[in-house]
Amino acid sequence: MLQQVNGHGSGSAAHGGESLREDLQDLLGEEVPMQQLDDLTKVNPVTLETVLRCLQARYMADTFYTNAGCTLVAMNPFKPVPQLYSPELMREYHAASQPQTLKPHIFTVGEQTYRNVKSLIEPVNQSVVVSGESGAGKTWTSRCLMKFYAVVAASPTSWESHKVAERIEQRILNSNPVMEAFGNACTLRNSNSSRFGKFIQLQLNGAQQMTGAAVQTYLLEKTRVAFQAPSERNFHIFYQALAGLLHLGNTRFADSGNEAQPCPLVDDAQCSVGTSALLLGLPEDHLLETLRIRTIRAGRGQQVFQKPCSQAECDTRRDCLAKLVYARLFDWLVSVINSSICAAPDSWTTFIGLLDVYGFESFPNNSLEQLCINYANEKLQQHFVAHYLRAQQEEYAVEGLEWSFVSYQDNQPCLELIEGSPVSICSLINEECRLNRPSSAAQLQTRIESALTGRPRLGRDRLSPEPSFIVLHYAGPVRYRTAGLVEKNKDPVPPELTRLLQQSQDPLLKVLFPADPEDKSQEEPSGQNRAPVLTVVSKFKASLEQLLQVLHGTTPHYIRCIKPNSQAQAQIFHREEVLSQLEACGLVETIHISAAGFPIRVSHRNFVERYQLLRRLRPAITPSPHGPCPNGGRSECPPCTEPATLQGLLQEILHALPAPLHCGRTKVFMTDSTLELLERGRAQVLEQCARRIQRGWRRHRCRTQARRRRAAVLIQAAVRSWLTRKHVQQLHAAATVIKRAWREWRIRMAFLASEELDGVEEKHSSQAPCSPSSSPLPPAQTRLQGAITRLWPLGLALANAAVGVHGFQRKLVVFACLQLPVGSPKSCAIQTAQEQAGVLSIRALPQGSIRFRCRKSPLRYADTCPGPSPNSVTGFNQILLERHRPGHV
């Protein structure tokens, strides 16, 4: 069930409010359900009541993030919502083309800052200011943003970059519990309240990949170590581990009754002193002496005096020792964390800063800590006002745009009251510290009231029983007690305490308090030798100015954390508490200006360079009477830097994308919706150009491939032709060699045969001349003569070839070639005897004919092969006989 605490009674007033609401609904017509409005600028009308109802409806629907123009409102759900911060959701917002179109979320702010860094638009560095009351969820919001940056700022292709980002993310997240243990405490408003400010710098390289981080802290509430308000607790670490500071806090002193004697310990404090000295590595007697006796130097001769301290001074020195050790320990812890996560200066170029500071505080008893905290919130509120409210309106006036100014709450008078010159609350408190005199609370109140009388932000509670003053902050009035302000502002550290800690045998204390051989600080000086006091307010102001200087050099983004109830329970919405927070952060004024103004401002040159390609959306048109910078059609457009280009471009844009677009003297002003239209049109043109480039490239690639294919075919044809010609030439050359060799062999054989046969013919002619026609040959010899005539060269070649064993296969081949009857190899033999009857000779005549001499033949077939006569075989026949000798193969 919804629980409301609104402080309004029922009756005529409530009935009148309901009637007015119904009349407004009738006037405005059917409205969208409140839980569906993701931007508070869309509520109509924009009032505290409608904004409150919208936030309430969305909170009860478990929708905890809502846009408020340039600010994101984050409601603390006071319950775990794991699906709202899953890695899958982070990647969804990171991969979205327009994260603004998704539901409001802190990931939207994170993605916008990351894309701003990638776009390299000045200022490149980004900062996210997370503000709100204590317990509103600032620390959790910063933690989720760091998780988001660690996920998206890692290279998807580089495993090494992913490991570096994961390592940094893990170390930062692991350092959070340690820093919260040493810097957070339970207060009246929050069980885990940050008692220090923290600025985390996430360092990115040129490729927008996370390479390191750095942590800077502000104003640790050291006084909580020694004193806690009723119902509040010390830092968490004191309930998790015993350091020697707890036992030191149990060391209590009694009044000595004699100024010349040191204050004795109470009965049960001796054990605590011994335990504390043991844990701190200090001699017990030396520790007691330092706490109870102070050493001073005075006179011209700088004589040394030792003076026992009073009970109050002993308590102050004890608390000072505890705060000094704890402050050094906290600073050392931050330095160790930075050394493990910080990158080298040359390895990063840009950064995204996360500022998590304590929210506005107002307790029953407020002192110097609350004054510094609220002072820091006033400075941050002024930074917000200057950046988004005042600067925006003033820029419209300078640019010549007609603008109905919206009244907003300016906190400059409050800042002048706190830090102004020459007289302010801080200057008066510092002056009391420099005077080095006992200061009473009533005297300080009187000085503040008399010196700052007439200031509109200074109030006074005349009914208060104790001295105090009231400051009217932007978030409401706060009453500060003057008792203890001067002592807390001094924050004195006696030199004896530092020298005592330098003598510690504890290894950690030796690191925290190193011995300096060149340290010339002696006993506490007095009189004219006292050095100027560096107060807490002065140091905090200097660190705050340094922080604001860093913020001014970045593009800020704001997240306002709202606490729906003070009981830290889910589904409970206290209207009065939320209303006070909305008024305190100036959220309504922010919504008014964001809804009626133009948050996007681009210089003429940058606008032309980025959006001149929108001319491709449609052909050029003639100027229309609407004009690009009509200011509602009531005034002329101021001169532009590039009048022709810009005027024509804006005319085409206005006709293509009708949206509120105004041109000032040096800048172009537009809303977020107009920017989305421009970016959508630009993306469309770029897509068209990309497609044209792709088509041209594909055409060029196809043509190139066709040319290469044709060239390859020509090369292949030429190579094949060359190879064929070369092969033919080789065959022709081989054939020529063969023919030449054959002709030579044929001529040689013919010559040898002619010579041989001529010699045989002459011999036989001389011995027994006979005519071939005188004795006719039988038919068998006639056939043999024809075979010899036709096939004698083949037979001659086979007879000369060494084939087979003992010439057996040679004989068979000869039989086959000569077409002789197949029979037993033994029954037929070849005889070469010129004396046997047969072919006398074969002679080649010049006319190409052959003349047969059958009287005698060099080859004779008979049953036996008698050995040739050496006297009857010469020349060519001699060669044949040598081939057929026994044993010749």
mmCIF file of N, CA and C in Angstrom, residues 695-751:
data_model
loop_
_atom_site.group_PDB
_atom_site.id
_atom_site.type_symbol
_atom_site.label_atom_id
_atom_site.label_comp_id
_atom_site.label_asym_id
_atom_site.label_seq_id
_atom_site.Cartn_x
_atom_site.Cartn_y
_atom_site.Cartn_z
ATOM 1 N N ARG A 695 28.271 0.962 -54.340
ATOM 2 C CA ARG A 695 27.941 0.644 -55.735
ATOM 3 C C ARG A 695 29.117 0.960 -56.659
ATOM 4 N N GLY A 696 29.726 2.137 -56.470
ATOM 5 C CA GLY A 696 30.881 2.487 -57.287
ATOM 6 C C GLY A 696 32.037 1.519 -57.098
ATOM 7 N N TRP A 697 32.236 1.118 -55.852
ATOM 8 C CA TRP A 697 33.331 0.186 -55.599
ATOM 9 C C TRP A 697 33.044 -1.175 -56.224
ATOM 10 N N ARG A 698 31.783 -1.635 -56.086
ATOM 11 C CA ARG A 698 31.445 -2.916 -56.704
ATOM 12 C C ARG A 698 31.594 -2.848 -58.226
ATOM 13 N N ARG A 699 31.134 -1.717 -58.831
ATOM 14 C CA ARG A 699 31.278 -1.568 -60.282
ATOM 15 C C ARG A 699 32.758 -1.559 -60.679
ATOM 16 N N HIS A 700 33.535 -0.800 -59.935
ATOM 17 C CA HIS A 700 34.973 -0.756 -60.219
ATOM 18 C C HIS A 700 35.602 -2.127 -60.043
ATOM 19 N N ARG A 701 35.189 -2.850 -59.008
ATOM 20 C CA ARG A 701 35.755 -4.171 -58.772
ATOM 21 C C ARG A 701 35.362 -5.147 -59.878
ATOM 22 N N CYS A 702 34.090 -5.084 -60.314
ATOM 23 C CA CYS A 702 33.662 -5.962 -61.407
ATOM 24 C C CYS A 702 34.413 -5.656 -62.691
ATOM 25 N N ARG A 703 34.544 -4.358 -62.996
ATOM 26 C CA ARG A 703 35.283 -3.998 -64.204
ATOM 27 C C ARG A 703 36.737 -4.442 -64.112
ATOM 28 N N THR A 704 37.321 -4.249 -62.951
ATOM 29 C CA THR A 704 38.711 -4.659 -62.785
ATOM 30 C C THR A 704 38.859 -6.166 -62.929
ATOM 31 N N GLN A 705 37.909 -6.910 -62.339
ATOM 32 C CA GLN A 705 37.962 -8.357 -62.473
ATOM 33 C C GLN A 705 37.766 -8.797 -63.906
ATOM 34 N N ALA A 706 36.855 -8.107 -64.662
ATOM 35 C CA ALA A 706 36.658 -8.460 -66.070
ATOM 36 C C ALA A 706 37.920 -8.196 -66.888
ATOM 37 N N ARG A 707 38.522 -7.034 -66.629
ATOM 38 C CA ARG A 707 39.764 -6.730 -67.349
ATOM 39 C C ARG A 707 40.844 -7.749 -67.012
ATOM 40 N N ARG A 708 40.939 -8.098 -65.764
ATOM 41 C CA ARG A 708 41.935 -9.084 -65.376
ATOM 42 C C ARG A 708 41.628 -10.444 -65.994
ATOM 43 N N ARG A 709 40.331 -10.783 -66.077
ATOM 44 C CA ARG A 709 39.971 -12.065 -66.676
ATOM 45 C C ARG A 709 40.334 -12.091 -68.165
ATOM 46 N N ARG A 710 40.016 -10.988 -68.861
ATOM 47 C CA ARG A 710 40.385 -10.923 -70.279
ATOM 48 C C ARG A 710 41.899 -10.969 -70.461
ATOM 49 N N ALA A 711 42.592 -10.243 -69.625
ATOM 50 C CA ALA A 711 44.048 -10.266 -69.714
ATOM 51 C C ALA A 711 44.596 -11.659 -69.431
ATOM 52 N N ALA A 712 43.994 -12.349 -68.462
ATOM 53 C CA ALA A 712 44.446 -13.712 -68.157
ATOM 54 C C ALA A 712 44.202 -14.650 -69.328
ATOM 55 N N VAL A 713 43.022 -14.496 -69.970
ATOM 56 C CA VAL A 713 42.729 -15.341 -71.132
ATOM 57 C C VAL A 713 43.737 -15.100 -72.255
ATOM 58 N N LEU A 714 44.017 -13.824 -72.507
ATOM 59 C CA LEU A 714 45.006 -13.506 -73.549
ATOM 60 C C LEU A 714 46.371 -14.066 -73.201
ATOM 61 N N ILE A 715 46.753 -13.929 -71.953
ATOM 62 C CA ILE A 715 48.065 -14.455 -71.550
ATOM 63 C C ILE A 715 48.105 -15.971 -71.684
ATOM 64 N N GLN A 716 47.005 -16.629 -71.238
ATOM 65 C CA GLN A 716 46.961 -18.080 -71.351
ATOM 66 C C GLN A 716 47.014 -18.528 -72.821
ATOM 67 N N ALA A 717 46.249 -17.817 -73.706
ATOM 68 C CA ALA A 717 46.273 -18.169 -75.129
ATOM 69 C C ALA A 717 47.664 -17.988 -75.725
ATOM 70 N N ALA A 718 48.319 -16.877 -75.367
ATOM 71 C CA ALA A 718 49.665 -16.642 -75.878
ATOM 72 C C ALA A 718 50.635 -17.704 -75.392
ATOM 73 N N VAL A 719 50.507 -18.079 -74.113
ATOM 74 C CA VAL A 719 51.406 -19.096 -73.569
ATOM 75 C C VAL A 719 51.162 -20.444 -74.239
ATOM 76 N N ARG A 720 49.868 -20.802 -74.402
ATOM 77 C CA ARG A 720 49.574 -22.071 -75.060
ATOM 78 C C ARG A 720 50.084 -22.075 -76.511
ATOM 79 N N SER A 721 49.877 -20.935 -77.195
ATOM 80 C CA SER A 721 50.378 -20.853 -78.573
ATOM 81 C C SER A 721 51.886 -20.991 -78.616
ATOM 82 N N TRP A 722 52.545 -20.339 -77.715
ATOM 83 C CA TRP A 722 54.017 -20.433 -77.678
ATOM 84 C C TRP A 722 54.472 -21.847 -77.366
ATOM 85 N N LEU A 723 53.796 -22.480 -76.379
ATOM 86 C CA LEU A 723 54.151 -23.852 -76.034
ATOM 87 C C LEU A 723 53.897 -24.796 -77.213
ATOM 88 N N THR A 724 52.771 -24.589 -77.908
ATOM 89 C CA THR A 724 52.467 -25.451 -79.068
ATOM 90 C C THR A 724 53.491 -25.266 -80.177
ATOM 91 N N ARG A 725 53.789 -23.986 -80.449
ATOM 92 C CA ARG A 725 54.799 -23.730 -81.486
ATOM 93 C C ARG A 725 56.138 -24.342 -81.114
ATOM 94 N N LYS A 726 56.477 -24.214 -79.852
ATOM 95 C CA LYS A 726 57.757 -24.778 -79.413
ATOM 96 C C LYS A 726 57.753 -26.298 -79.533
ATOM 97 N N HIS A 727 56.619 -26.908 -79.171
ATOM 98 C CA HIS A 727 56.519 -28.372 -79.299
ATOM 99 C C HIS A 727 56.585 -28.825 -80.763
ATOM 100 N N VAL A 728 55.876 -28.081 -81.617
ATOM 101 C CA VAL A 728 55.917 -28.413 -83.049
ATOM 102 C C VAL A 728 57.324 -28.242 -83.600
ATOM 103 N N GLN A 729 57.979 -27.164 -83.161
ATOM 104 C CA GLN A 729 59.347 -26.951 -83.618
ATOM 105 C C GLN A 729 60.260 -28.089 -83.164
ATOM 106 N N GLN A 730 60.046 -28.529 -81.897
ATOM 107 C CA GLN A 730 60.863 -29.642 -81.416
ATOM 108 C C GLN A 730 60.575 -30.925 -82.221
ATOM 109 N N LEU A 731 59.280 -31.175 -82.502
ATOM 110 C CA LEU A 731 58.941 -32.352 -83.309
ATOM 111 C C LEU A 731 59.522 -32.243 -84.724
ATOM 112 N N HIS A 732 59.412 -31.031 -85.304
ATOM 113 C CA HIS A 732 59.963 -30.835 -86.644
ATOM 114 C C HIS A 732 61.466 -31.053 -86.662
ATOM 115 N N ALA A 733 62.140 -30.529 -85.633
ATOM 116 C CA ALA A 733 63.588 -30.724 -85.555
ATOM 117 C C ALA A 733 63.929 -32.188 -85.378
ATOM 118 N N ALA A 734 63.147 -32.884 -84.518
ATOM 119 C CA ALA A 734 63.405 -34.313 -84.332
ATOM 120 C C ALA A 734 63.157 -35.093 -85.627
ATOM 121 N N ALA A 735 62.045 -34.747 -86.305
ATOM 122 C CA ALA A 735 61.748 -35.423 -87.569
ATOM 123 C C ALA A 735 62.843 -35.176 -88.604
ATOM 124 N N THR A 736 63.324 -33.930 -88.620
ATOM 125 C CA THR A 736 64.407 -33.608 -89.548
ATOM 126 C C THR A 736 65.646 -34.431 -89.251
ATOM 127 N N VAL A 737 65.968 -34.563 -87.947
ATOM 128 C CA VAL A 737 67.130 -35.373 -87.566
ATOM 129 C C VAL A 737 66.929 -36.827 -87.964
ATOM 130 N N ILE A 738 65.701 -37.324 -87.730
ATOM 131 C CA ILE A 738 65.414 -38.719 -88.072
ATOM 132 C C ILE A 738 65.511 -38.939 -89.587
ATOM 133 N N LYS A 739 64.903 -37.999 -90.317
ATOM 134 C CA LYS A 739 64.961 -38.132 -91.773
ATOM 135 C C LYS A 739 66.389 -38.047 -92.274
ATOM 136 N N ARG A 740 67.136 -37.142 -91.723
ATOM 137 C CA ARG A 740 68.543 -37.022 -92.158
ATOM 138 C C ARG A 740 69.318 -38.296 -91.845
ATOM 139 N N ALA A 741 69.087 -38.797 -90.605
ATOM 140 C CA ALA A 741 69.792 -40.034 -90.241
ATOM 141 C C ALA A 741 69.351 -41.206 -91.110
ATOM 142 N N TRP A 742 68.024 -41.269 -91.407
ATOM 143 C CA TRP A 742 67.500 -42.361 -92.264
ATOM 144 C C TRP A 742 68.067 -42.267 -93.670
ATOM 145 N N ARG A 743 68.110 -41.028 -94.196
ATOM 146 C CA ARG A 743 68.677 -40.881 -95.538
ATOM 147 C C ARG A 743 70.148 -41.298 -95.553
ATOM 148 N N GLU A 744 70.876 -40.842 -94.521
ATOM 149 C CA GLU A 744 72.279 -41.213 -94.464
ATOM 150 C C GLU A 744 72.433 -42.720 -94.360
ATOM 151 N N TRP A 745 71.639 -43.342 -93.494
ATOM 152 C CA TRP A 745 71.737 -44.806 -93.342
ATOM 153 C C TRP A 745 71.342 -45.542 -94.625
ATOM 154 N N ARG A 746 70.253 -45.047 -95.262
ATOM 155 C CA ARG A 746 69.800 -45.688 -96.503
ATOM 156 C C ARG A 746 70.853 -45.559 -97.604
ATOM 157 N N ILE A 747 71.432 -44.345 -97.690
ATOM 158 C CA ILE A 747 72.474 -44.161 -98.712
ATOM 159 C C ILE A 747 73.674 -45.031 -98.405
ATOM 160 N N ARG A 748 74.052 -45.108 -97.133
ATOM 161 C CA ARG A 748 75.213 -45.927 -96.752
ATOM 162 C C ARG A 748 74.946 -47.404 -97.048
ATOM 163 N N MET A 749 73.737 -47.851 -96.686
ATOM 164 C CA MET A 749 73.409 -49.260 -96.925
ATOM 165 C C MET A 749 73.360 -49.562 -98.439
ATOM 166 N N ALA A 750 72.754 -48.620 -99.135
ATOM 167 C CA ALA A 750 72.699 -48.833 -100.589
ATOM 168 C C ALA A 750 74.101 -48.875 -101.201
ATOM 169 N N PHE A 751 74.933 -47.990 -100.702
ATOM 170 C CA PHE A 751 76.308 -47.958 -101.209
ATOM 171 C C PHE A 751 77.045 -49.247 -100.890
#
